[in-house]
Structures are given as structure tokens and as C-alpha cells.
Short mmCIF file of C-alpha atoms and ligand atoms in Angstrom, two decimals:
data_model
loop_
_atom_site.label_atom_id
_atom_site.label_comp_id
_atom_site.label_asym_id
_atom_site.label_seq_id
_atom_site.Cartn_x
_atom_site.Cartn_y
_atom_site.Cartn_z
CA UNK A 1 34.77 3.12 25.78
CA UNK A 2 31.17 1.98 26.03
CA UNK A 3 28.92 4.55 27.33
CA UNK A 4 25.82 2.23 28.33
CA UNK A 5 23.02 4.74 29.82
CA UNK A 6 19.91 4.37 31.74
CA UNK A 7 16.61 3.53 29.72
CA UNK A 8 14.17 6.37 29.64
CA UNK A 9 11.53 5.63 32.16
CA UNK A 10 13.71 3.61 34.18
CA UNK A 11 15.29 4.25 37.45
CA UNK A 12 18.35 2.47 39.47
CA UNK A 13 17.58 2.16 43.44
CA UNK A 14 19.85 1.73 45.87
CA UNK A 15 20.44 2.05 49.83
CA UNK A 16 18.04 3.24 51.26
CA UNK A 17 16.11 4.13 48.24
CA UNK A 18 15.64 0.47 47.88
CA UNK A 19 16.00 -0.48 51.41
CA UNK A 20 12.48 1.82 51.65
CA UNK A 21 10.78 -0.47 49.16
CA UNK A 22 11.47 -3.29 50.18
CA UNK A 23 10.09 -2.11 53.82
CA UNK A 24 7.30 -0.68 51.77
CA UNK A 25 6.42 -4.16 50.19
CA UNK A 26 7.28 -5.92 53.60
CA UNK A 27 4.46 -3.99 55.12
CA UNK A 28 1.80 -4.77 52.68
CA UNK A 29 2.47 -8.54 52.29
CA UNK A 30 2.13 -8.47 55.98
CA UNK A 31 -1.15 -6.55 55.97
CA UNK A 32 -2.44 -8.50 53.26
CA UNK A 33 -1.84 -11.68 54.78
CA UNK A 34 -3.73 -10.45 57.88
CA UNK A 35 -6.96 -9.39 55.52
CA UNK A 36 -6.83 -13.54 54.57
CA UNK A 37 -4.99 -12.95 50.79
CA UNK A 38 -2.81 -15.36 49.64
CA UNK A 39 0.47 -14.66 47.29
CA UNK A 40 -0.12 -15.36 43.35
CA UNK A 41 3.52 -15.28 41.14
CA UNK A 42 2.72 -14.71 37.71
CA UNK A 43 4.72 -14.33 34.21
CA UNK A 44 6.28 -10.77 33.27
CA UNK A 45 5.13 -11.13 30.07
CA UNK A 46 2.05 -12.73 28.25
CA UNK A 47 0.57 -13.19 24.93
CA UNK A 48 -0.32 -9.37 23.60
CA UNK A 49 -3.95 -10.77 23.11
CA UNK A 50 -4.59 -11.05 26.74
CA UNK A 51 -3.78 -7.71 27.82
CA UNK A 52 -5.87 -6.18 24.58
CA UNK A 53 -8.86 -8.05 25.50
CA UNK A 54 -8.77 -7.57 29.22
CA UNK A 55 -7.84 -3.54 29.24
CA UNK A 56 -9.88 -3.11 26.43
CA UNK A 57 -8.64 -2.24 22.91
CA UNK A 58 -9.83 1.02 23.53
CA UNK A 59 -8.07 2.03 26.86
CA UNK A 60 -4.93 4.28 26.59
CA UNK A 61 -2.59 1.30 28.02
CA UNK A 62 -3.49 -0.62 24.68
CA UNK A 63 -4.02 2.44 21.58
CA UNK A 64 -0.84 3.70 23.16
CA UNK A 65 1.73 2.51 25.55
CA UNK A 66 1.96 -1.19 25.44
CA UNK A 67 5.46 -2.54 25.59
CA UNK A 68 4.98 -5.28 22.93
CA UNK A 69 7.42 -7.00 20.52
CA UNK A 70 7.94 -10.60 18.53
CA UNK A 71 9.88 -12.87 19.58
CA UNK A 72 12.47 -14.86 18.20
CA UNK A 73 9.52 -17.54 17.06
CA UNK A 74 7.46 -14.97 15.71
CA UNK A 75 4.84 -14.93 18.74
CA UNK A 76 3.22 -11.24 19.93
CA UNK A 77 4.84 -11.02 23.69
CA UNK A 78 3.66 -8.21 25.99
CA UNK A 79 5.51 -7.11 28.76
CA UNK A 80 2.58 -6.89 31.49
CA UNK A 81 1.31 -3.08 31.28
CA UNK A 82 -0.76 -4.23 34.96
CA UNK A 83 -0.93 -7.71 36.66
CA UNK A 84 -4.15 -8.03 36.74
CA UNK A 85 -5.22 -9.47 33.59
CA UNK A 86 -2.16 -12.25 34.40
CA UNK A 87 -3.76 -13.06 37.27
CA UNK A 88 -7.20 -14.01 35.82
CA UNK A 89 -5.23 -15.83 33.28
CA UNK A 90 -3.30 -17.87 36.22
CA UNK A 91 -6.89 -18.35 37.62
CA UNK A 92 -8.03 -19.93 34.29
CA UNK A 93 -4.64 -21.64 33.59
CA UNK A 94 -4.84 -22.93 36.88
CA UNK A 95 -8.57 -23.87 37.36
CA UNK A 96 -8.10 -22.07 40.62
CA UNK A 97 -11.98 -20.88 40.78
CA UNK A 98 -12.93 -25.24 40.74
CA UNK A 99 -9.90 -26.19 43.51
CA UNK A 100 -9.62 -23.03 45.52
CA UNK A 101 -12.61 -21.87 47.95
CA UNK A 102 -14.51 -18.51 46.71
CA UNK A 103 -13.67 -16.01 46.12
CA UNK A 104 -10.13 -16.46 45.63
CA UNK A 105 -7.72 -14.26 47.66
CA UNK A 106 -4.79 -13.13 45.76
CA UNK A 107 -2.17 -10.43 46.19
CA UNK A 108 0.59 -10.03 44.46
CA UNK A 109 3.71 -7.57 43.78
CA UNK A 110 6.10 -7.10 40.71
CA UNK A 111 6.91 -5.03 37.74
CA UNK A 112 4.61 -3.66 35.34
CA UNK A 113 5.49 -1.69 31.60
CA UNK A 114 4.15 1.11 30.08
CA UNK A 115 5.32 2.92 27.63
CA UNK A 116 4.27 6.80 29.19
CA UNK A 117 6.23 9.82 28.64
CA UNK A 118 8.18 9.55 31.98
CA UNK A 119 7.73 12.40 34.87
CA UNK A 120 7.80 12.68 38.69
CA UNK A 121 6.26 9.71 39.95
CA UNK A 122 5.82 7.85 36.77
CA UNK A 123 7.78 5.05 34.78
CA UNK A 124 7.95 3.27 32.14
CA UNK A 125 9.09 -0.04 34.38
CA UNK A 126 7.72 0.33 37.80
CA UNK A 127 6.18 -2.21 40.37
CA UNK A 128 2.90 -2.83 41.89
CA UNK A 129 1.15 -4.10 44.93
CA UNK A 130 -1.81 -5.38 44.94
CA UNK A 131 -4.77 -7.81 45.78
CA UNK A 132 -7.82 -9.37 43.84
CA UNK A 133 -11.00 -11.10 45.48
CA UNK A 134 -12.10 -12.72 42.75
CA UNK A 135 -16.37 -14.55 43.16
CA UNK A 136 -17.16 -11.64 45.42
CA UNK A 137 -20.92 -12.44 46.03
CA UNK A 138 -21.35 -9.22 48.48
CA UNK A 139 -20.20 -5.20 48.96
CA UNK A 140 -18.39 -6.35 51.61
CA UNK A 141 -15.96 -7.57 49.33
CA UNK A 142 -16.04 -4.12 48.23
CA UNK A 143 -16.19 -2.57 51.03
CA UNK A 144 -13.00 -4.85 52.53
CA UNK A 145 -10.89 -3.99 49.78
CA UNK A 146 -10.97 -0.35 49.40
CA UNK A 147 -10.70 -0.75 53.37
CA UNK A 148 -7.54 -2.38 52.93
CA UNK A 149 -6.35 -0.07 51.23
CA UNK A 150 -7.18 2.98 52.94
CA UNK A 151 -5.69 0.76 56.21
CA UNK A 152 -2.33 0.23 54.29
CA UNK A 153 -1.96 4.22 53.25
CA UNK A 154 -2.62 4.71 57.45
CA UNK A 155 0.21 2.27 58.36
CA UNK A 156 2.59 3.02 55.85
CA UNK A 157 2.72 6.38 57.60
CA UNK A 158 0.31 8.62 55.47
CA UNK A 159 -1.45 10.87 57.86
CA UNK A 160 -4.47 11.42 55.88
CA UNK A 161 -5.88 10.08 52.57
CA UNK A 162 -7.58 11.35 49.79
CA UNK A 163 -10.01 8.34 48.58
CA UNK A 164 -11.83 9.22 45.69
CA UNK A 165 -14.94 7.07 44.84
CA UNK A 166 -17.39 6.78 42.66
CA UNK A 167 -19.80 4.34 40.52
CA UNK A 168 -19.47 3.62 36.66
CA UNK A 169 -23.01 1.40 37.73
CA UNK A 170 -23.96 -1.68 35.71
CA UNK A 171 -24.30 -2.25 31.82
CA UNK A 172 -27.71 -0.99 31.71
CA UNK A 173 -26.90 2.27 33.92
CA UNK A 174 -23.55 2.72 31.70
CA UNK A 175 -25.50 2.15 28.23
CA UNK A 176 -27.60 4.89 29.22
CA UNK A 177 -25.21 7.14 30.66
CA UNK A 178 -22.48 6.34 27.83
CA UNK A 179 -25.69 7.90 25.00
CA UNK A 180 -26.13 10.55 27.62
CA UNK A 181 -22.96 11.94 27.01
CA UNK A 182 -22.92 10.87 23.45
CA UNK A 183 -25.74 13.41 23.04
CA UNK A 184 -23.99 16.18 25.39
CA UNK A 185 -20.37 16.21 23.60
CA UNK A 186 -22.13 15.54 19.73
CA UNK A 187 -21.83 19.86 19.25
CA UNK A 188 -18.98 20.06 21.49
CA UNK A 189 -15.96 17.14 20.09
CA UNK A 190 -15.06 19.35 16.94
CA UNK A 191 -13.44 22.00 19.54
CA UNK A 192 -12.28 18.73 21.61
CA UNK A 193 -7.98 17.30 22.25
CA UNK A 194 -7.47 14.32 19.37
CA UNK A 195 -7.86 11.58 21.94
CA UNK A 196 -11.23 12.87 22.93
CA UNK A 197 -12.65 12.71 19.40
CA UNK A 198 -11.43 9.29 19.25
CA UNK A 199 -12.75 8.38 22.59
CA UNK A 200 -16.28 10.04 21.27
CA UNK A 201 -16.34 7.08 18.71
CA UNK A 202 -14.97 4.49 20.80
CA UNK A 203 -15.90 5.04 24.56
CA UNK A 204 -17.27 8.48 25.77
CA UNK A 205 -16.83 7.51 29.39
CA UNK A 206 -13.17 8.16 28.43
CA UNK A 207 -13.53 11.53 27.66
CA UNK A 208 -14.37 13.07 30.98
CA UNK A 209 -10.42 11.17 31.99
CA UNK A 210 -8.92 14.04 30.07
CA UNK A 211 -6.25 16.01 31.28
CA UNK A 212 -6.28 18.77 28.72
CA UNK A 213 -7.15 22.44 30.45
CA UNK A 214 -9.92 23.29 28.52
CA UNK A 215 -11.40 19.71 27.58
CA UNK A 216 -11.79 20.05 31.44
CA UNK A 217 -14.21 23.22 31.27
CA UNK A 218 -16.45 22.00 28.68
CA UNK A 219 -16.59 17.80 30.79
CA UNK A 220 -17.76 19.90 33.77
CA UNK A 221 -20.91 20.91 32.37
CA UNK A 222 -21.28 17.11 31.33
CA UNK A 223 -24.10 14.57 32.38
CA UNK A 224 -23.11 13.07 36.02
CA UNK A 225 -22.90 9.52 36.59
CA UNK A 226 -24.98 9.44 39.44
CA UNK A 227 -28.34 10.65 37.66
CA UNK A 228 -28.20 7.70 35.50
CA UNK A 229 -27.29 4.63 37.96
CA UNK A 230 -30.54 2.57 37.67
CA UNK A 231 -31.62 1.66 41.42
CA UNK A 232 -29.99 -1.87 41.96
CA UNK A 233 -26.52 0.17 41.16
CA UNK A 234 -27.52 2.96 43.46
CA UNK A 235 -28.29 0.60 46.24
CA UNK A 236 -24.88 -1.32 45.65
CA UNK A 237 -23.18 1.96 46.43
CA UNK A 238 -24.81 3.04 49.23
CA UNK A 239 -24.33 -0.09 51.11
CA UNK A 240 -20.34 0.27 50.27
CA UNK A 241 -20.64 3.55 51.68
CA UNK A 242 -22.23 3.24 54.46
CA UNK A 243 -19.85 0.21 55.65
CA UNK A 244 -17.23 2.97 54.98
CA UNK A 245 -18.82 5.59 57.04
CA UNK A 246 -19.16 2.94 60.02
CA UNK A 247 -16.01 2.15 59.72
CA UNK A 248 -14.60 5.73 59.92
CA UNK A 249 -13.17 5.96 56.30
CA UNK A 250 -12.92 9.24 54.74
CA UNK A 251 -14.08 9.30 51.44
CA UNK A 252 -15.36 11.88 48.55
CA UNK A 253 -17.16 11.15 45.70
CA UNK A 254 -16.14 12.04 42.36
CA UNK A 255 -18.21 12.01 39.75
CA UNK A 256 -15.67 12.41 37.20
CA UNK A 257 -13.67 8.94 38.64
CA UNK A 258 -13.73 6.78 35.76
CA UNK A 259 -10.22 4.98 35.49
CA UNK A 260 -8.58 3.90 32.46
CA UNK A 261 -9.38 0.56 32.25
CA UNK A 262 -12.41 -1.02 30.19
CA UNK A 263 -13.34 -3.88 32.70
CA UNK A 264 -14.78 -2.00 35.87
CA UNK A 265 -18.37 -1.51 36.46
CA UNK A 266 -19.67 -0.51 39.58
CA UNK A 267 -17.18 1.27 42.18
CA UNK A 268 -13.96 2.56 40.99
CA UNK A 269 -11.79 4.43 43.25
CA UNK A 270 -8.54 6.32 43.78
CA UNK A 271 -6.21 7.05 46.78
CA UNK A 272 -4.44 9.93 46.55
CA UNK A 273 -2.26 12.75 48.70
CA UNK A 274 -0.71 16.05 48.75
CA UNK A 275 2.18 16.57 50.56
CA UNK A 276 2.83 19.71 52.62
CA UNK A 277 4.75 21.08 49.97
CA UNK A 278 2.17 20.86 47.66
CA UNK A 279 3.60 17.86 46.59
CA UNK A 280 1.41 15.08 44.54
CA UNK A 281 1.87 12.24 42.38
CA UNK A 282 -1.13 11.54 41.06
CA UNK A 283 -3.32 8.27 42.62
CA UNK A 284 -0.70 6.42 44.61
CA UNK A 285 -3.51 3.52 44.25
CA UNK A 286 -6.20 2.34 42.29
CA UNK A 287 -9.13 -0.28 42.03
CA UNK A 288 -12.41 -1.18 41.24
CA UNK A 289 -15.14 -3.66 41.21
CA UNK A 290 -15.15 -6.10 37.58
CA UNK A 291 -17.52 -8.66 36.89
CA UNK A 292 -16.71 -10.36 33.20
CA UNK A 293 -12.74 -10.23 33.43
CA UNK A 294 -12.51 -13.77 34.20
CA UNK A 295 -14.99 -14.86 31.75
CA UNK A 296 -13.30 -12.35 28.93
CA UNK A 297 -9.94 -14.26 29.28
CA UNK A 298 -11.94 -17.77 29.09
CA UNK A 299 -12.64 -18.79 32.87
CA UNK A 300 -16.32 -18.41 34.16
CA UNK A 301 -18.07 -15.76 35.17
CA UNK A 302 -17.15 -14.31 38.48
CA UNK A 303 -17.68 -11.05 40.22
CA UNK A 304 -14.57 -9.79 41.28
CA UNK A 305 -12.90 -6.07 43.01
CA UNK A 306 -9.00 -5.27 43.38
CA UNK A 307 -6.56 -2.82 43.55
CA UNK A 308 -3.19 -1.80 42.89
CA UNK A 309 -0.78 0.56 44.50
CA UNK A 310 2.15 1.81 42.72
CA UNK A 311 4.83 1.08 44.87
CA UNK A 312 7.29 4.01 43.55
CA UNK A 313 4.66 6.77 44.26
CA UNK A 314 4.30 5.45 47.72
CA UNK A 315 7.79 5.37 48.44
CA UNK A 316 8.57 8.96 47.31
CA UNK A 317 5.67 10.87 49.12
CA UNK A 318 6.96 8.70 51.99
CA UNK A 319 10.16 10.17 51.98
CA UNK A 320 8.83 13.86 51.95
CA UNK A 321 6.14 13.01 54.90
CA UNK A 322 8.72 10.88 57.22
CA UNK A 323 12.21 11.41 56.37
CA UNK A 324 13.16 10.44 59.96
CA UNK A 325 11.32 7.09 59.54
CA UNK A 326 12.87 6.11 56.24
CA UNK A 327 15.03 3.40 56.34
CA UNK A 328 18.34 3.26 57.27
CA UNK A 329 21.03 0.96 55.89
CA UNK A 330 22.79 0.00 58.96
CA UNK A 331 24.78 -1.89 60.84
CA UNK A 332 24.29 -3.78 64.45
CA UNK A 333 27.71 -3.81 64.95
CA UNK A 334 31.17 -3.28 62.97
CA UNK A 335 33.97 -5.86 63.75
CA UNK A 336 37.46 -4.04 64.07
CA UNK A 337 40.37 -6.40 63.33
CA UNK A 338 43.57 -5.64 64.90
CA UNK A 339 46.45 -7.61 63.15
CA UNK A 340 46.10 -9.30 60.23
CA UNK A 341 46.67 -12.72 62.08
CA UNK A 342 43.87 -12.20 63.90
CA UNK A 343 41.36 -12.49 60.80
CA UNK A 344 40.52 -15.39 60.65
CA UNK A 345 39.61 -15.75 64.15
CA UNK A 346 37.65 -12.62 63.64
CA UNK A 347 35.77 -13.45 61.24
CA UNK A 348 35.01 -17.09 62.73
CA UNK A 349 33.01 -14.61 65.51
CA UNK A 350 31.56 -12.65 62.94
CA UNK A 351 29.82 -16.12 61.53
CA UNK A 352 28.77 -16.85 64.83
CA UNK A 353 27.24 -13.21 65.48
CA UNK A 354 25.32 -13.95 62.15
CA UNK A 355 23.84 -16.83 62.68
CA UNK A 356 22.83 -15.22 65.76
CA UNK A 357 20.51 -12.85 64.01
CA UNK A 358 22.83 -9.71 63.80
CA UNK A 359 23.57 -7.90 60.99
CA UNK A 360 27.33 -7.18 61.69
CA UNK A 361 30.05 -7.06 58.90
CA UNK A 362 34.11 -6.28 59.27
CA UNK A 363 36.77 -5.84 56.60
CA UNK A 364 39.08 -8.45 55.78
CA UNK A 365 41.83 -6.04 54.94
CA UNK A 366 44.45 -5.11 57.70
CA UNK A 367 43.05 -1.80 58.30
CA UNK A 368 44.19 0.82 61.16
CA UNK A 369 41.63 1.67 64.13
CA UNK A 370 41.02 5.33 63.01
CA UNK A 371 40.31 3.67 59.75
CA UNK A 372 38.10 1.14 61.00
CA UNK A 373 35.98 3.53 63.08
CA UNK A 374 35.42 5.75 60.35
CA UNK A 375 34.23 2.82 58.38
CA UNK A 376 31.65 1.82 60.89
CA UNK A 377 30.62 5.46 61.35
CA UNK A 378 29.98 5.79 57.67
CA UNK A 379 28.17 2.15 57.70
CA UNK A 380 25.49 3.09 60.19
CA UNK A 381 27.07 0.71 63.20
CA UNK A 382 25.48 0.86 66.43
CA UNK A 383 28.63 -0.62 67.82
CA UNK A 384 32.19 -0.95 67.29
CA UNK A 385 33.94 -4.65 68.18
CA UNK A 386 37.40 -4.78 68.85
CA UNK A 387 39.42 -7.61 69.05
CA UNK A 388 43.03 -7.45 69.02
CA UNK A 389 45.91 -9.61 70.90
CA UNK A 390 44.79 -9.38 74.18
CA UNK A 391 41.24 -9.62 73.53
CA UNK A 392 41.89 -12.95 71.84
CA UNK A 393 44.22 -14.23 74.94
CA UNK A 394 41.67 -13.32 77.07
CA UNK A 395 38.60 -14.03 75.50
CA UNK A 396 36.97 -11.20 75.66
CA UNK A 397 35.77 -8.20 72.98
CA UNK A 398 35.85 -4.56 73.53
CA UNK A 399 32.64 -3.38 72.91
CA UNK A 400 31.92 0.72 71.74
CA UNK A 401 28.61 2.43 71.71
CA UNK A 402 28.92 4.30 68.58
CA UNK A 403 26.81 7.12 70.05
CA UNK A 404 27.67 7.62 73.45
CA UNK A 405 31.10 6.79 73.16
CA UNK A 406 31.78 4.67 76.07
CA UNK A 407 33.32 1.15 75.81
CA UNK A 408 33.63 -2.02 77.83
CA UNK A 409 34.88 -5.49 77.84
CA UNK A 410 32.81 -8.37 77.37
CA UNK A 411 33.36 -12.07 77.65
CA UNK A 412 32.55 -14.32 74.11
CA UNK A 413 30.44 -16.43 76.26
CA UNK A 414 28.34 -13.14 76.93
CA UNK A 415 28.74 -11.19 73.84
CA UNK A 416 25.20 -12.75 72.33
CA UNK A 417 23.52 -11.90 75.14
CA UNK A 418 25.01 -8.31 75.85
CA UNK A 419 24.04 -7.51 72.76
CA UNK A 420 21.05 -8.27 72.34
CA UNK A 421 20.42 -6.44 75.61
CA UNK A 422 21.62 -3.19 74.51
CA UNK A 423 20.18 -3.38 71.18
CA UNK A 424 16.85 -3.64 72.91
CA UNK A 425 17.87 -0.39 74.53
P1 LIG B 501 -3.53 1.62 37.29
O1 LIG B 501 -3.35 0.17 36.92
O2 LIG B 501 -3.30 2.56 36.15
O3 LIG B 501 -4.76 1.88 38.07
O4 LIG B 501 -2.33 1.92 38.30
C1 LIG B 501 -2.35 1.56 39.65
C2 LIG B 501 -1.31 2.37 40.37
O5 LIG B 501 -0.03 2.13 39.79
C3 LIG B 501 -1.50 3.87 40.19
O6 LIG B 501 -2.37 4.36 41.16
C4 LIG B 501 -0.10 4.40 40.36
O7 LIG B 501 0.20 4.57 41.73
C5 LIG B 501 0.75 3.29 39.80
N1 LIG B 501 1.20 3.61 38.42
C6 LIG B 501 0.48 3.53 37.27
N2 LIG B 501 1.23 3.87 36.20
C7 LIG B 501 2.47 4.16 36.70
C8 LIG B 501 3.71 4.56 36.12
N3 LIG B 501 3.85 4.71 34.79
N4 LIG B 501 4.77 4.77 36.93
C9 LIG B 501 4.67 4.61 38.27
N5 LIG B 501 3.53 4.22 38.87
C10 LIG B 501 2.44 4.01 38.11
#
């Protein structure tokens, strides 16, 4: 017998596992469309190229993890490691930035590859949410997104956020930062984790992204950012900031925030929480301000700041912090069938309920009553419908609260509204 298993990295969901992301994604399409962002559908998979030039040949998503293979013609496919870099390509493709007003407002939601050594809270297939404002002339556009965010994480049901931000300035305060810590590690890389050495040589902003335990002590006696943002990249911060702070968002800065990807400059920032348990996943969203992506993948140049939530994380810590609000796959009401002649009649009324709004279902097997109730029980039914012999001659349903236990009859020409009454209940 075939013995087919799960891919590493991957993950079935079902119920209300994937009930809760769906409601997850509901919510943010919803919010998004109230912040004025429009849906974008792109291609799982592009030409290798575009994700190497737009996450930077040097970023860990490209040296390492990028789920890429040839196709049957011979072409260099990549299965999207973000959807970002698809979406300036779109923008391009599309000539959105010539027909669409600036900046463009785009969010979007699907799966994204990577090929990580899988752990709590991290995949080699999972999905993202996220938006792009792409020919963002002012912070505000900065400001608005990593408000959106921080909104999202509030309505989703997080009590309190950790938002992490921080500047990675302009070219000029990055060129003299990036030989600032050229000169600080030079004495120290020998002693330094493989990657770092090769981040030394390739981009030594990368190096102070390590994870290794004591990389970590020698980065924190390392320049800091902030002494080397030239004044126009100061000033861009503080206005972000301050927006934030009159708009009541919590925020920290950290000076250490410099995100994987090679096409920020500017702010970058990360959302993150700890459960009470002590419970955390890592950033459960991410973003940042970019100004040549567009014009790296062959559209023009346009200032532009996104983020991206990963919709997994979210839905775990929100299982841990609500389990009361998760989901529930349920049931308005169960139809119970009694007599097998009586099914098709049955189920005529179960059409009708449907197309009524209510999510009701009933077997089409000829099943006893004790069976039947059990059945609804174990589907999450608010109410139990019986219709048998006499309920059929007489037009009429008996109708069972599932909770309390009591029952009544109730005409067909009422049932719609009855229902709806009590559901509102
Ligand atoms: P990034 O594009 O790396 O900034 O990722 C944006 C968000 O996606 C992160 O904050 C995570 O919540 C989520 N994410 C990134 N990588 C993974 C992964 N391998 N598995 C699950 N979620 C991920």
C-alpha cells in the first residue's frame, strides 16, 4: 500500500483550524478595504531572476532557501519566497503606476515558499497578508501603514503589541553606517558564525540579524544606526513617530531592526507578541519603507512602504490568547428526517432554509432520532428540526433548542422568520 506522507514544512488545516484562517483573512480584507487598498492576484511562481534581484542576491531567502526548479522547457521557475516582488512585477506588467491614481493601493493574500528548517510557527509553504502603497510622496504613507497594522493586531484580538521600529536611513546614511561597522567587526569576524563572515563581505548590515548566542554579545557593542542617519533621514523618522505617538501607538525602537530583505531603506519594522505562557513566534508581521523596488524590476522609480503578516503565526497565538473566540464549525440548525419517505420533502425545506441564509444540513440516510440528535450535537447545531408524518400533514416543524432543551411547533410559513428571531437571541 502507498504510504504518501506530509511534506516537511507543510501542514494540513482543517475545522476550525482552517475555519480560524479564513476568519483571520476575512478580517483583514475587510480592514484593508476600509484603509482605501484594493485586491492585487498575482502568479505563485515567477521567473527566479525576479525574486534574486528584488530580495537581493545577498539576503538569506536567495543564498539559501529559495524553492526554485526548471521546468519542463528548461526555464528557472521560483515558487514566490514573498509576494512582494510579484506585485511590483504586476505593477510593471500592468503599467498600473500610468492608469491607476498614486500611489497605488494594493493588498493581497496567498502562499509564499521558503525553504527554512521548519519549527513552531514557521513553514516551508505558508500564506501571507499584506498591503503595498506604492508612489508614497509623504510619512503619512508610512505612518498609515504601520498604523494599519498595529489596528489589525488590535482587532484580531491581540491585547497588546510589540512594534519594533527602527531606521536603516537613506543610501548616504547606510554607506556610512555599512563602513562603520565594516571597521568595528574587521578584528572581530574571524571569531564570527559562517554566515556572518560571509555577510562581512557581502552586506554587514546583515550581521547584526544573527541569531547565534554569542555573535549576539560581540553585535551589541556594535555602531548604532541612529548615530549615522544624516539629518533628512532623522527628520523622516521623527515625523513617523510622532504621527504614531498622536495617534496612541505603542512603539520601541530597535536599533538592531534590520530585516532580511535588501530593498528597504528608511523605516523597517516588526510586530511581535508573547503570549502569557511565554509563548512567541517570532514577528507575526513585517514591513518597511522601499524606494527603487519598482525601478529594480523595470517600472519607474517610485517610493513605496508595505507589510506582510504571516497569517499562520497569527492564527496560532490567536488560539492561545482567545480560545473561546476561535471559530466554531457549526451548524444553525440540523434537519431530523423521520421516515425515509419523507426525504425528499425534507430536503426540499432544507433548500429553501439555504437559500434563506442558514447554514443547516440533514442526512439523507434513514437514521433513528437518538441517532440524529447525537449527530447535530456533535455538528455544533443550535437547533434540532423535526419533521416526521404528522409534521408533514400538518405543516408544521418541531423545532429544539439544542441548549435549553425545550421544543415547539412551528408553522413552514413561519419557520424563516422564527428562526431568524431566535438566532438573533
Ligand atoms: P518577511 O517577508 O520575512 O518579512 O515575513 C513577513 C511575515 O511572514 C513574518 O513576520 C512572519 O509572520 C511570516 N513568515 C515569514 N516566514 C515564515 C515561515 N517560514 N513560516 C510562517 N510564517 C512566516
Amino acid at each position: 500500500m502507498a504510504n504518501y506522507q506530509l511534506q516537511r514544512g507543510t501542514y494540513d488545516a482543517y475545522y476550525e483550524d482552517a475555519l480560524n484562517i479564513e476568519k483571520i483573512v476575512s478580517i483583514l480584507k475587510r480592514i484593508s478595504k476600509s484603509y482605501g487598498y484594493a485586491p492585487i492576484h498575482t502568479p505563485m511562481y515567477e521567473q527566479t531572476a525576479l525574486f534574486a534581484r528584488s530580495a537581493g542576491e545577498t539576503s538569506d531567502i536567495v543564498t539559501k532557501e529559495m524553492f526554485n526548479f526548471l521546468d519542463k522547457s528548461g526555464r528557472d521557475i521560483c515558487l514566490r519566497p514573498e509576494l512582494t516582488a510579484g506585485v511590483m512585477r504586476a505593477i510593471v506588467t500592468n503599467k498600473l503606476y500610468a492608469t491607476k491614481d498614486l500611489p497605488l493601493k494594493l493588498s493581497y493574500y496567498g502562499s509564499a515558499f521558503r525553504y527554512e528548517r521548519p519549527q513552531a510557527g514557521r513553514y516551508r509553504q505558508f500564506n501571507q497578508f499584506g498591503i503595498e502603497n506604492v508612489g508614497a510622496t509623504s510619512y503619512l504613507n508610512d505612518a498609515e501603514t504601520i498604523i494599519f497594522g498595529y489596528n489589525s493586531l488590535r482587532i484580531l484580538g491581540f491585547p497588546h503589541i510589540i512594534l519594533k521600529i527602527n531606521s536603516i536611513g537613506d543610501e548616504e546614511s547606510r554607506n556610512a553606517y555599512r563602513t562603520a561597522l565594516k571597521e568595528f567587526f574587521q578584528n572581530k569576524i574571524e571569531n564570527m558564525c559562517p554566515d556572518c563572515k560571509r555577510r562581512f563581505e557581502t552586506n554587514p548590515l546583515r550581521i547584526l540579524d544573527c541569531k547565534v548566542k554569542e555573535d549576539q554579545e560581540i553585535i551589541k557593542g556594535a555602531p548604532k544606526m541612529s548615530d549615522y542617519l544624516n539629518e533628512q533621514s532623522k527628520e523622516y523618522l521623527n515625523n513617523i513617530l510622532k504621527v504614531l505617538d498622536e495617534q496612541g501607538v505603542e512603539y520601541e525602537i530597535d536599533d538592531t531592526l534590520v530585516r532580511g530583505l535588501d530593498y528597504y531603506s528608511h523605516v523597517v519594522f516588526e510586530y511581535h507578541f508573547i503570549t502569557e505562557n511565554g509563548t512567541s513566534l517570532g514577528a507575526v508581521g513585517a514591513g518597511g519603507h522601499y524606494d527603487n523596488l519598482l525601478r529594480e524590476v523595470g517600472g519607474p522609480q517610485l517610493s513605496s512602504v508595505g507589510l506582510a503578516f504571516g497569517v499562520e503565526r497569527l492564527n496560532l497565538l490567536l488560539k492561545e490568547i482567545n480560545p473561546e473566540e476561535y471559530a466554531k464549525v457549526e451548524l444553525d440548525a440540523y434537519l431530523i428526517c423521520l421516515g425515509k419517505e419523507n426525504l425528499d420533502k425534507v430536503f426540499s425545506l432544507c433548500t429553501t432554509l439555504r437559500n434563506n441564509g442558514f447554514n443547516v444540513d440533514m442526512s439523507f440516510e434513514n437514521k433513528s432520532m437518538g441517532a440524529s440528535f447525537k449527530i447535530a450535537t456533535r455538528k455544533n447545531a443550535k437547533f434540532a428540526l423535526i419533521i416526521g408524518e404528522n409534521e408533514i400533514a400538518n405543516n408544521i416543524v418541531k423545532l429544539k433548542d439544542l441548549n435549553t432543551q425545550e421544543q415547539c411547533d412551528v408553522s413552514l410559513e413561519n419557520l424563516v422568520e422564527v428562526l431568524d428571531e431566535k438566532l438573533v437571541d
